[in-house]
Short mmCIF file of C-alpha atoms and ligand atoms in Angstrom, two decimals:
data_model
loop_
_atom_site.label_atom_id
_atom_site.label_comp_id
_atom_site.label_asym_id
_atom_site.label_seq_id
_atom_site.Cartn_x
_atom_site.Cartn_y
_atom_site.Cartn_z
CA UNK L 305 -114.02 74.20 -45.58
CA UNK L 306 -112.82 76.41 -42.86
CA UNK L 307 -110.03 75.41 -40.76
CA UNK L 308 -110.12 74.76 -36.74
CA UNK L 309 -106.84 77.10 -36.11
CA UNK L 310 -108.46 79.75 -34.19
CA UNK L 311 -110.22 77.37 -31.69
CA UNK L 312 -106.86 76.79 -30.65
CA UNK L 313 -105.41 79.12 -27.42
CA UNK L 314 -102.14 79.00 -26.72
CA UNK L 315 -101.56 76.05 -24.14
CA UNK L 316 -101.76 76.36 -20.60
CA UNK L 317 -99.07 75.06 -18.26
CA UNK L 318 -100.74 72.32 -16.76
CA UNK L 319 -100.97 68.83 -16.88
CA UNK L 320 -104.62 68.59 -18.30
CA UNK L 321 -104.31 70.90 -20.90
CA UNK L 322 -101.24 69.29 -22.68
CA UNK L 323 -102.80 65.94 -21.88
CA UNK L 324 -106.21 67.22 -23.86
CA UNK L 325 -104.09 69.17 -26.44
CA UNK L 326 -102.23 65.34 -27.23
CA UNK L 327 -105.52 63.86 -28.06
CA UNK L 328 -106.70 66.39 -30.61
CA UNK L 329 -103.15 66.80 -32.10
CA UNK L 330 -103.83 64.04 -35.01
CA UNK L 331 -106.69 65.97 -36.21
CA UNK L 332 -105.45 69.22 -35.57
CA UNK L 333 -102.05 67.94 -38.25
CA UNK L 334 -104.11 66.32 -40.53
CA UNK L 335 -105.25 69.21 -42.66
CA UNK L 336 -101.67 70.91 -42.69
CA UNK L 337 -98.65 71.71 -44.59
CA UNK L 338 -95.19 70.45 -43.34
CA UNK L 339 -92.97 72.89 -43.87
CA UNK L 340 -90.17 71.64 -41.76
CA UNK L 341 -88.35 68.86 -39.80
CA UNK L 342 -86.05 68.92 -36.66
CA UNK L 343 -84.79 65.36 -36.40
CA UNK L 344 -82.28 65.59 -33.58
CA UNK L 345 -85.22 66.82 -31.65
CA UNK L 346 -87.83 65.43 -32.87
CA UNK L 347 -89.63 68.68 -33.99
CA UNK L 348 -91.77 69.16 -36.72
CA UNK L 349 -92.79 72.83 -38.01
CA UNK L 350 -96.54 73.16 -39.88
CA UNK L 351 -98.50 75.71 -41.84
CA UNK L 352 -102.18 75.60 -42.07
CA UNK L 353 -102.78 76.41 -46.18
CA UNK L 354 -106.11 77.76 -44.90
CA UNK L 355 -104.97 80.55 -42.54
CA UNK L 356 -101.52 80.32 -42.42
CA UNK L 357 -100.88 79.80 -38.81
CA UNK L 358 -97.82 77.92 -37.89
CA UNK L 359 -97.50 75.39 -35.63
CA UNK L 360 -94.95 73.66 -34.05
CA UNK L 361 -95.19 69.57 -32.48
CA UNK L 362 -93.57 69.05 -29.62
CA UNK L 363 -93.38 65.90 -27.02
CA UNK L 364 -92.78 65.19 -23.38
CA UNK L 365 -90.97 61.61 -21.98
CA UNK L 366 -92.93 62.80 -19.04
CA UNK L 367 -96.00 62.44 -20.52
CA UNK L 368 -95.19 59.41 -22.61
CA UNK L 369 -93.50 61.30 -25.51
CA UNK L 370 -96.64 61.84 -27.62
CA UNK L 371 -96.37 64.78 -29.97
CA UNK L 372 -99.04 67.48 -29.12
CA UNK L 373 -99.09 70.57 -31.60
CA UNK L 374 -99.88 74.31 -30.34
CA UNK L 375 -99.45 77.81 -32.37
CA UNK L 376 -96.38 79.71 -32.82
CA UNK L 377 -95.38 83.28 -34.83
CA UNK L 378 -94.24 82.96 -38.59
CA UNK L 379 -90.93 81.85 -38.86
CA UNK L 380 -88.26 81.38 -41.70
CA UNK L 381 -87.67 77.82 -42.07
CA UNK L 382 -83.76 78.21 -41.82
CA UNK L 383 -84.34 80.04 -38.78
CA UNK L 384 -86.52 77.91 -37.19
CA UNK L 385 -83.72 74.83 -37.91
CA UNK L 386 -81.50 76.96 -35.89
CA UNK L 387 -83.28 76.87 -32.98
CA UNK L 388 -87.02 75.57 -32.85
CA UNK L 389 -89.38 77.02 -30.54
CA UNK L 390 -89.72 76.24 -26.78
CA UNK L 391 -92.09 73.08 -25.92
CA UNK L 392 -95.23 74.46 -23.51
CA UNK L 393 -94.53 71.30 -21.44
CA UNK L 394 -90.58 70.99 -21.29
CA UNK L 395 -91.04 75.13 -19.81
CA UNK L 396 -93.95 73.17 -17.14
CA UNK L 397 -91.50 71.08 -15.84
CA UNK L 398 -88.76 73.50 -15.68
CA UNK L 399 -90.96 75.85 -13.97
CA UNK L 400 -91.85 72.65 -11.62
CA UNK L 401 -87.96 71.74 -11.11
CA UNK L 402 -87.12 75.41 -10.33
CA UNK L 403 -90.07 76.46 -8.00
CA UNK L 404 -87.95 75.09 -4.68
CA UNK L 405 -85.35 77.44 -5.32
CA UNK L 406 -87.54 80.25 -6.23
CA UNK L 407 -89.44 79.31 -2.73
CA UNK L 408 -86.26 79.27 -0.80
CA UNK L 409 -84.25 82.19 -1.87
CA UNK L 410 -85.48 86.06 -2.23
CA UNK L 411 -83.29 88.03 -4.34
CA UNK L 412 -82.97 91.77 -3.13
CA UNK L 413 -81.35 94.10 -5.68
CA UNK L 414 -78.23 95.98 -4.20
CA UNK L 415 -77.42 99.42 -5.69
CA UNK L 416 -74.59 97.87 -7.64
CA UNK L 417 -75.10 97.12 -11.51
CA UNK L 418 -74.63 93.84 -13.05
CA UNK L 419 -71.22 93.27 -14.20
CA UNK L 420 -72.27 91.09 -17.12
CA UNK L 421 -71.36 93.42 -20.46
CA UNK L 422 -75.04 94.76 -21.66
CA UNK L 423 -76.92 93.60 -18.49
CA UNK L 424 -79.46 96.56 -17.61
CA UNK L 425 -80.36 94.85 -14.30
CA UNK L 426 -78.71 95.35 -10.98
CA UNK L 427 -76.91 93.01 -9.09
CA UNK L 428 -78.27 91.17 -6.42
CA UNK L 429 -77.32 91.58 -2.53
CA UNK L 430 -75.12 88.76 -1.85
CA UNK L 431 -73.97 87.79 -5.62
CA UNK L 432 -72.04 89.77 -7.63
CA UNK L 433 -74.12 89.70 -11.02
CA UNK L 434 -78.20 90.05 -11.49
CA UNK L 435 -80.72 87.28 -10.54
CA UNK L 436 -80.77 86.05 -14.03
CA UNK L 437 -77.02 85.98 -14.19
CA UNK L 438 -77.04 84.20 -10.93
CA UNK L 439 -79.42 81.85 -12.17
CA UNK L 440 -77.28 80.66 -15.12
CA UNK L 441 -73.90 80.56 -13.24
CA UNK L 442 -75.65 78.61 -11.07
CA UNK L 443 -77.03 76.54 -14.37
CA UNK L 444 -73.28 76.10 -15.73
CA UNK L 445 -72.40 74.52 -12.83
CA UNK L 446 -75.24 72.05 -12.72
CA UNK L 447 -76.54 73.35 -9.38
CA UNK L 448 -79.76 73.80 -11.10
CA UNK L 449 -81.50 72.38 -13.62
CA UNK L 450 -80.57 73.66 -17.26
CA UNK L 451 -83.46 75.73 -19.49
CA UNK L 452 -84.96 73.51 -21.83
CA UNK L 453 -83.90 74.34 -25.77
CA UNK L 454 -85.87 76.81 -27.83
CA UNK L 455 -86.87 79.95 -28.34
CA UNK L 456 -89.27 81.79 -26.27
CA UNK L 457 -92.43 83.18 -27.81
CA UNK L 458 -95.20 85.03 -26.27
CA UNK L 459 -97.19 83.87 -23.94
CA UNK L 460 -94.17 81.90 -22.43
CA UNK L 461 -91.13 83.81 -21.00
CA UNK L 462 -88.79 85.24 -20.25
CA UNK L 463 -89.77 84.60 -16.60
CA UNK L 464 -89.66 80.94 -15.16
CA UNK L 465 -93.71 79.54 -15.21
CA UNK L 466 -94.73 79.45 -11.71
ZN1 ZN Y 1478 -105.93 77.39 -40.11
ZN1 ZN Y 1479 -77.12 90.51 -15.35
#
């Protein structure tokens, strides 16, 4: 029997769509090889033995800390223990919890580079170091809230989800 993989599109950043995605997520695991566990976090990593597309669970305490399972790239599963992929919903809310200070401050690029060893980007007007930079100071301070764990992988990043 063919698999249901390729129904599958990568998950939206909404509400609704990780809500349906949480409902189909016990079928969607049944058929598949576990390749890989995350226990601290509560991550599992899949195969499909069909068509070999990974997938990765991940859950929300905002939404009632259900696993829901979406697609990710092939990964070495030593790797992937390192550091497991980034959760579609964790990056919703972050995008949610940053959008008031994306709202409230404009970052203007002076004609200064960024100081920051290997940075390509310029600094902004007012800070000394690139809007990304500026964003993480502000991070490691706790003046805004911290990037969830996990890697990035296309669609999602590097830029904050509106
Ligand atoms: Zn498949
Ligand atoms: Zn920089």
């Amino acid at each position: 029997m063919d698999c249901t993989c390729s129904q599958f599109l990568p998950l939206a950043l909404d509400r609704r769509s990780i809500n349906k995605r949480i409902k189909a997520t016990a079928a969607i695991l049944k058929p598949l090889t576990l390749l890989a566990e995350h226990p601290a976090l509560r991550l599992k990593l899949f195969q499909c033995p069909h068509c070999a597309q990974y997938w990765q669970t991940g859950w929300e305490w905002n939404l009632g800390g259900t696993e829901y399972a979406y697609h990710v790239p092939i990964i070495e599963v030593g790797t992937w223990q390192q550091e497991p992929y980034l959760q579609p919903a964790a990056w919703m809310i972050y995008g949610a919890m940053m959008e008031p200070y994306y709202a409230k401050n404009t970052f203007e690029p002076s004609d200064k580079p960024c100081p920051v060893p290997g940075c390509p980007h310029r600094a902004i007007r007012f800070s000394g170091v690139c809007e990304q930079h500026h964003v993480e100071q502000l991070q490691q301070f706790g003046m805004l809230p911290k990037r969830p764990v996990g890697r990035l992988f296309p669609p999602y990043g590097p830029t904050v989800p509106a």
